[in-house]
Amino acid sequence: MTNQISTSNLLTFDIEGFIESSYESMRVPAEYISERLEAEEIEANTASILDLLEEFGQKATFFVLGRIARDMPHLVRRIADAGHEIGCHSLFHRRLYNFQRNEVAAFLEEAKSRLEDASGGPVYGFRAPDFSITRSNLWAFDLLREKSFLYDSSIYPTGLHDVYGISDFPTIPFRFPNGLIEVPLSTVRIFSRNIPYGGGGYFRLYPLAVTEALFRGSNRKGVAAVVYLHPYEVGNMVRKIRGIGIFKSFRTYVGQKKTAAKLRALLGAFSFARVIDYLGQKRIDEILV
């Protein structure tokens, strides 16, 4: 049965290439680097996502790299023309905390402009590559507001990951004093710790029944669960990088073959909304952090 749960959840996709998303996580051998193959992969896998969403009549938010709007504007337009929200995923897939404020400002300005030109509409939301807004660069929230973003979805309120996370951040959407709204990624409280769920490796690793139970638990509290996935996790075009080690290989590829089927099950059981639409329907309180 479609849409058994009435609370709207948030379905988001981070649109990037598999190889470009791996540069800061592992050493990528030169033979795997190909702009042509990466473009083919992004287009084919994103098309699979769009077809799946159309089948279920669901809408999502796509956080797209600005360089994809530059190199593949037709893909951005296709996503927007299908009724999905276009968000910004910075200009390149580089962790923001490795850059100075003026550099990030330049990334945001160019990416937002290119995405709006390609989509033909405004860009309201932002998500940092690898959730790379942490305690070291909290100034990014003021910068996002200065660049006319209405909301951000870059914070994982957990301390369990080695790359991202702010463990004591609020776990539900809230408004900063500067007016920017934060839409944090989903966690569940277990033994005094926030455990991530709902996206990426967590979505691939957790059994579907566990993810569905966590969604229902959030929805019973009136809280939207947030899904985030990448084109290479849903589509069929995934390149295997050899020689990266057992741990990296597990972290990168575990559960990939089952992701599309899991997503299909969620689309049939839960309601989803674009982030901007969800925020327009909810009262978002200001919280001092």
Tab-separated table of C-alpha atoms in Angstrom:
chain	number	residue	atom	x	y	z
A	1	MET	CA	0.000	0.000	0.000
A	2	THR	CA	1.372	3.407	-0.940
A	3	ASN	CA	1.912	6.136	1.662
A	4	GLN	CA	0.781	4.286	4.767
A	5	ILE	CA	2.315	6.928	7.031
A	6	SER	CA	0.774	10.405	6.871
A	7	THR	CA	3.732	12.426	8.197
A	8	SER	CA	5.816	13.781	5.352
A	9	ASN	CA	9.452	12.721	5.388
A	10	LEU	CA	12.301	14.305	3.450
A	11	LEU	CA	13.873	12.525	0.510
A	12	THR	CA	17.130	14.085	-0.644
A	13	PHE	CA	19.807	13.198	-3.172
A	14	ASP	CA	23.366	14.533	-3.305
A	15	ILE	CA	24.201	14.717	-7.006
A	16	GLU	CA	27.891	14.097	-7.608
A	17	GLY	CA	30.108	11.587	-9.349
A	18	PHE	CA	31.374	8.527	-7.522
A	19	ILE	CA	35.042	9.198	-8.234
A	20	GLU	CA	34.907	12.927	-7.425
A	21	SER	CA	33.179	12.132	-4.134
A	22	SER	CA	36.041	9.794	-3.188
A	23	TYR	CA	39.038	12.124	-3.598
A	24	GLU	CA	39.228	13.129	0.062
A	25	SER	CA	38.351	9.695	1.423
A	26	MET	CA	40.898	7.552	-0.412
A	27	ARG	CA	43.649	7.611	-3.004
A	28	VAL	CA	41.978	7.229	-6.388
A	29	PRO	CA	44.318	5.722	-9.017
A	30	ALA	CA	44.663	7.822	-12.160
A	31	GLU	CA	43.171	5.123	-14.392
A	32	TYR	CA	39.754	5.631	-12.755
A	33	ILE	CA	39.636	9.370	-13.408
A	34	SER	CA	37.632	10.203	-16.546
A	35	GLU	CA	35.360	13.210	-17.023
A	36	ARG	CA	33.485	11.399	-19.777
A	37	LEU	CA	32.782	8.288	-17.720
A	38	GLU	CA	31.837	10.358	-14.693
A	39	ALA	CA	29.340	12.363	-16.748
A	40	GLU	CA	27.818	9.169	-18.142
A	41	GLU	CA	27.570	7.687	-14.660
A	42	ILE	CA	25.904	10.772	-13.159
A	43	GLU	CA	23.394	11.057	-15.979
A	44	ALA	CA	22.460	7.365	-16.098
A	45	ASN	CA	22.142	6.954	-12.337
A	46	THR	CA	20.220	10.198	-11.855
A	47	ALA	CA	17.843	9.097	-14.599
A	48	SER	CA	17.174	5.906	-12.621
A	49	ILE	CA	16.278	8.019	-9.587
A	50	LEU	CA	13.943	10.235	-11.594
A	51	ASP	CA	12.196	7.234	-13.133
A	52	LEU	CA	11.670	5.680	-9.701
A	53	LEU	CA	10.258	8.885	-8.228
A	54	GLU	CA	7.916	9.316	-11.177
A	55	GLU	CA	6.665	5.761	-10.751
A	56	PHE	CA	5.626	6.493	-7.156
A	57	GLY	CA	4.554	10.095	-7.695
A	58	GLN	CA	6.964	11.339	-5.022
A	59	LYS	CA	8.993	14.554	-4.981
A	60	ALA	CA	12.491	15.090	-3.604
A	61	THR	CA	15.218	17.666	-3.101
A	62	PHE	CA	18.364	17.276	-5.213
A	63	PHE	CA	21.489	18.946	-3.827
A	64	VAL	CA	23.584	19.368	-6.970
A	65	LEU	CA	27.217	20.394	-7.358
A	66	GLY	CA	27.639	23.739	-9.089
A	67	ARG	CA	30.195	22.249	-11.443
A	68	ILE	CA	27.508	19.815	-12.674
A	69	ALA	CA	25.277	22.806	-13.474
A	70	ARG	CA	28.239	24.199	-15.412
A	71	ASP	CA	29.094	20.976	-17.262
A	72	MET	CA	25.656	19.306	-17.504
A	73	PRO	CA	23.013	22.056	-17.316
A	74	HIS	CA	20.519	19.887	-19.189
A	75	LEU	CA	20.502	17.402	-16.282
A	76	VAL	CA	19.729	20.126	-13.745
A	77	ARG	CA	16.905	21.354	-15.954
A	78	ARG	CA	15.540	17.813	-16.293
A	79	ILE	CA	15.410	17.416	-12.503
A	80	ALA	CA	13.698	20.770	-12.070
A	81	ASP	CA	11.237	20.165	-14.916
A	82	ALA	CA	10.149	16.954	-13.156
A	83	GLY	CA	9.001	19.089	-10.220
A	84	HIS	CA	11.845	18.382	-7.825
A	85	GLU	CA	13.653	20.990	-5.758
A	86	ILE	CA	17.167	22.008	-6.760
A	87	GLY	CA	19.502	22.649	-3.826
A	88	CYS	CA	23.182	23.563	-3.750
A	89	HIS	CA	25.946	21.075	-2.892
A	90	SER	CA	28.764	23.646	-3.200
A	91	LEU	CA	30.766	24.168	-6.384
A	92	PHE	CA	33.038	21.118	-6.158
A	93	HIS	CA	32.928	18.083	-3.891
A	94	ARG	CA	35.496	19.400	-1.425
A	95	ARG	CA	35.130	19.525	2.360
A	96	LEU	CA	34.440	23.106	3.340
A	97	TYR	CA	36.392	23.073	6.590
A	98	ASN	CA	39.578	22.832	4.528
A	99	PHE	CA	38.951	26.283	3.018
A	100	GLN	CA	38.924	29.874	4.239
A	101	ARG	CA	35.731	31.906	4.493
A	102	ASN	CA	36.426	33.958	1.354
A	103	GLU	CA	37.037	30.784	-0.650
A	104	VAL	CA	33.776	29.201	0.521
A	105	ALA	CA	31.962	32.451	-0.264
A	106	ALA	CA	33.214	32.230	-3.847
A	107	PHE	CA	32.137	28.574	-4.107
A	108	LEU	CA	28.629	29.398	-2.865
A	109	GLU	CA	28.154	32.395	-5.102
A	110	GLU	CA	29.191	30.657	-8.292
A	111	ALA	CA	27.399	27.396	-7.528
A	112	LYS	CA	24.107	29.096	-6.626
A	113	SER	CA	24.237	31.268	-9.734
A	114	ARG	CA	24.965	28.354	-12.059
A	115	LEU	CA	22.254	26.170	-10.509
A	116	GLU	CA	19.650	28.904	-10.780
A	117	ASP	CA	20.587	29.596	-14.388
A	118	ALA	CA	20.403	25.903	-15.279
A	119	SER	CA	17.177	25.153	-13.406
A	120	GLY	CA	15.339	28.368	-14.226
A	121	GLY	CA	14.311	28.829	-10.598
A	122	PRO	CA	15.582	29.944	-7.191
A	123	VAL	CA	17.862	27.803	-5.021
A	124	TYR	CA	16.893	27.945	-1.347
A	125	GLY	CA	18.817	25.106	0.302
A	126	PHE	CA	22.381	23.981	0.833
A	127	ARG	CA	24.171	20.817	1.883
A	128	ALA	CA	27.933	20.753	2.366
A	129	PRO	CA	29.942	17.955	0.723
A	130	ASP	CA	30.541	15.228	3.322
A	131	PHE	CA	28.478	17.302	5.817
A	132	SER	CA	31.600	19.429	6.226
A	133	ILE	CA	30.228	22.134	8.484
A	134	THR	CA	31.581	21.297	11.926
A	135	ARG	CA	32.702	23.207	15.000
A	136	SER	CA	35.748	24.440	13.095
A	137	ASN	CA	33.733	26.462	10.560
A	138	LEU	CA	30.463	27.493	12.179
A	139	TRP	CA	30.888	30.826	10.389
A	140	ALA	CA	29.448	29.004	7.378
A	141	PHE	CA	25.923	29.504	8.759
A	142	ASP	CA	26.242	33.291	8.590
A	143	LEU	CA	27.842	33.028	5.171
A	144	LEU	CA	24.938	30.952	3.867
A	145	ARG	CA	22.475	33.568	5.067
A	146	GLU	CA	24.546	36.330	3.478
A	147	LYS	CA	24.298	34.435	0.176
A	148	SER	CA	20.475	34.334	0.488
A	149	PHE	CA	20.061	30.660	1.351
A	150	LEU	CA	16.954	29.958	3.425
A	151	TYR	CA	18.011	26.637	4.889
A	152	ASP	CA	20.937	24.298	5.386
A	153	SER	CA	21.009	20.513	5.761
A	154	SER	CA	24.657	19.815	6.566
A	155	ILE	CA	24.677	18.824	10.230
A	156	TYR	CA	24.687	15.285	11.527
A	157	PRO	CA	24.025	15.606	15.276
A	158	THR	CA	26.304	12.705	16.155
A	159	GLY	CA	29.825	12.178	17.394
A	160	LEU	CA	30.297	8.731	15.884
A	161	HIS	CA	31.873	9.618	12.528
A	162	ASP	CA	35.502	10.487	11.858
A	163	VAL	CA	34.769	13.129	9.186
A	164	TYR	CA	31.607	14.974	10.236
A	165	GLY	CA	29.156	15.574	13.037
A	166	ILE	CA	28.336	17.910	15.939
A	167	SER	CA	27.134	15.663	18.733
A	168	ASP	CA	25.142	18.158	20.815
A	169	PHE	CA	23.276	19.939	18.006
A	170	PRO	CA	19.447	19.806	17.967
A	171	THR	CA	18.029	16.742	16.229
A	172	ILE	CA	14.951	18.412	14.707
A	173	PRO	CA	14.702	21.378	12.320
A	174	PHE	CA	15.347	24.733	14.001
A	175	ARG	CA	16.009	28.361	13.144
A	176	PHE	CA	19.266	30.154	13.940
A	177	PRO	CA	19.041	33.726	15.294
A	178	ASN	CA	20.224	34.944	11.855
A	179	GLY	CA	17.109	33.418	10.255
A	180	LEU	CA	18.766	30.414	8.566
A	181	ILE	CA	16.901	27.141	9.148
A	182	GLU	CA	18.877	23.989	9.854
A	183	VAL	CA	17.441	20.625	8.781
A	184	PRO	CA	19.675	18.065	10.545
A	185	LEU	CA	20.146	14.522	9.330
A	186	SER	CA	18.262	11.776	11.168
A	187	THR	CA	19.481	10.101	14.338
A	188	VAL	CA	17.969	7.939	17.052
A	189	ARG	CA	18.926	8.176	20.736
A	190	ILE	CA	20.362	4.904	22.048
A	191	PHE	CA	22.299	4.621	25.329
A	192	SER	CA	22.810	8.403	25.526
A	193	ARG	CA	24.261	8.616	22.017
A	194	ASN	CA	22.772	9.796	18.730
A	195	ILE	CA	22.948	6.954	16.210
A	196	PRO	CA	22.672	7.988	12.522
A	197	TYR	CA	20.153	6.397	10.180
A	198	GLY	CA	18.292	7.031	6.954
A	199	GLY	CA	20.991	7.708	4.409
A	200	GLY	CA	24.211	6.734	2.694
A	201	GLY	CA	26.114	3.890	4.304
A	202	TYR	CA	23.611	3.671	7.170
A	203	PHE	CA	20.773	3.112	4.722
A	204	ARG	CA	22.810	0.525	2.842
A	205	LEU	CA	23.955	-1.294	5.977
A	206	TYR	CA	20.816	-1.359	8.137
A	207	PRO	CA	18.166	-3.999	7.375
A	208	LEU	CA	15.113	-2.473	5.746
A	209	ALA	CA	12.912	-3.468	8.693
A	210	VAL	CA	15.136	-1.465	11.045
A	211	THR	CA	15.028	1.636	8.838
A	212	GLU	CA	11.243	1.389	8.510
A	213	ALA	CA	10.861	1.027	12.278
A	214	LEU	CA	13.026	4.103	12.859
A	215	PHE	CA	10.953	6.069	10.342
A	216	ARG	CA	7.738	5.094	12.082
A	217	GLY	CA	9.178	6.001	15.454
A	218	SER	CA	10.095	9.478	14.219
A	219	ASN	CA	6.743	9.951	12.513
A	220	ARG	CA	4.812	9.017	15.658
A	221	LYS	CA	6.569	11.961	17.315
A	222	GLY	CA	5.637	14.217	14.405
A	223	VAL	CA	9.248	14.377	13.217
A	224	ALA	CA	10.236	13.960	9.569
A	225	ALA	CA	12.917	11.388	8.853
A	226	VAL	CA	15.562	12.488	6.358
A	227	VAL	CA	16.810	10.198	3.603
A	228	TYR	CA	19.968	11.114	1.699
A	229	LEU	CA	21.354	9.027	-1.130
A	230	HIS	CA	23.715	9.435	-4.074
A	231	PRO	CA	23.178	8.493	-7.727
A	232	TYR	CA	25.759	5.688	-7.558
A	233	GLU	CA	23.890	4.134	-4.629
A	234	VAL	CA	20.614	3.900	-6.545
A	235	GLY	CA	21.608	3.452	-10.190
A	236	ASN	CA	23.348	0.539	-11.867
A	237	MET	CA	26.496	2.299	-13.078
A	238	VAL	CA	29.063	1.891	-10.298
A	239	ARG	CA	32.772	1.574	-10.883
A	240	LYS	CA	34.810	-0.659	-8.593
A	241	ILE	CA	38.062	0.843	-7.367
A	242	ARG	CA	40.600	-1.879	-6.710
A	243	GLY	CA	43.302	-1.836	-4.064
A	244	ILE	CA	41.607	0.478	-1.549
A	245	GLY	CA	41.668	-1.999	1.319
A	246	ILE	CA	39.008	-4.064	3.057
A	247	PHE	CA	37.720	-1.302	5.351
A	248	LYS	CA	37.401	1.325	2.620
A	249	SER	CA	35.859	-1.201	0.257
A	250	PHE	CA	33.261	-2.228	2.850
A	251	ARG	CA	32.445	1.355	3.744
A	252	THR	CA	32.092	2.308	0.082
A	253	TYR	CA	30.220	-0.627	-1.406
A	254	VAL	CA	28.358	-2.455	1.377
A	255	GLY	CA	24.686	-2.986	0.532
A	256	GLN	CA	24.839	-1.108	-2.756
A	257	LYS	CA	23.063	-3.794	-4.764
A	258	LYS	CA	20.033	-3.643	-2.446
A	259	THR	CA	19.717	0.139	-2.119
A	260	ALA	CA	17.299	0.669	-4.996
A	261	ALA	CA	14.995	-2.064	-3.694
A	262	LYS	CA	15.059	-0.558	-0.194
A	263	LEU	CA	14.276	2.874	-1.579
A	264	ARG	CA	11.425	1.431	-3.609
A	265	ALA	CA	9.972	-0.076	-0.419
A	266	LEU	CA	10.185	3.250	1.431
A	267	LEU	CA	8.550	5.111	-1.449
A	268	GLY	CA	5.659	2.684	-1.252
A	269	ALA	CA	5.235	2.922	2.515
A	270	PHE	CA	5.927	6.565	3.429
A	271	SER	CA	5.068	10.049	2.216
A	272	PHE	CA	7.898	12.357	1.179
A	273	ALA	CA	8.101	16.064	0.473
A	274	ARG	CA	10.618	18.504	-0.915
A	275	VAL	CA	12.489	20.209	1.906
A	276	ILE	CA	11.303	23.695	0.941
A	277	ASP	CA	7.655	22.542	0.918
A	278	TYR	CA	8.002	20.811	4.280
A	279	LEU	CA	9.477	23.930	5.877
A	280	GLY	CA	6.620	26.005	4.496
A	281	GLN	CA	4.130	23.769	6.301
A	282	LYS	CA	5.837	23.605	9.693
A	283	ARG	CA	6.503	26.052	12.495
A	284	ILE	CA	10.264	26.194	12.948
A	285	ASP	CA	11.313	27.580	16.316
A	286	GLU	CA	14.458	29.606	16.941
A	287	ILE	CA	17.096	27.891	19.054
A	288	LEU	CA	20.287	29.422	20.387
A	289	VAL	CA	23.255	27.124	19.666
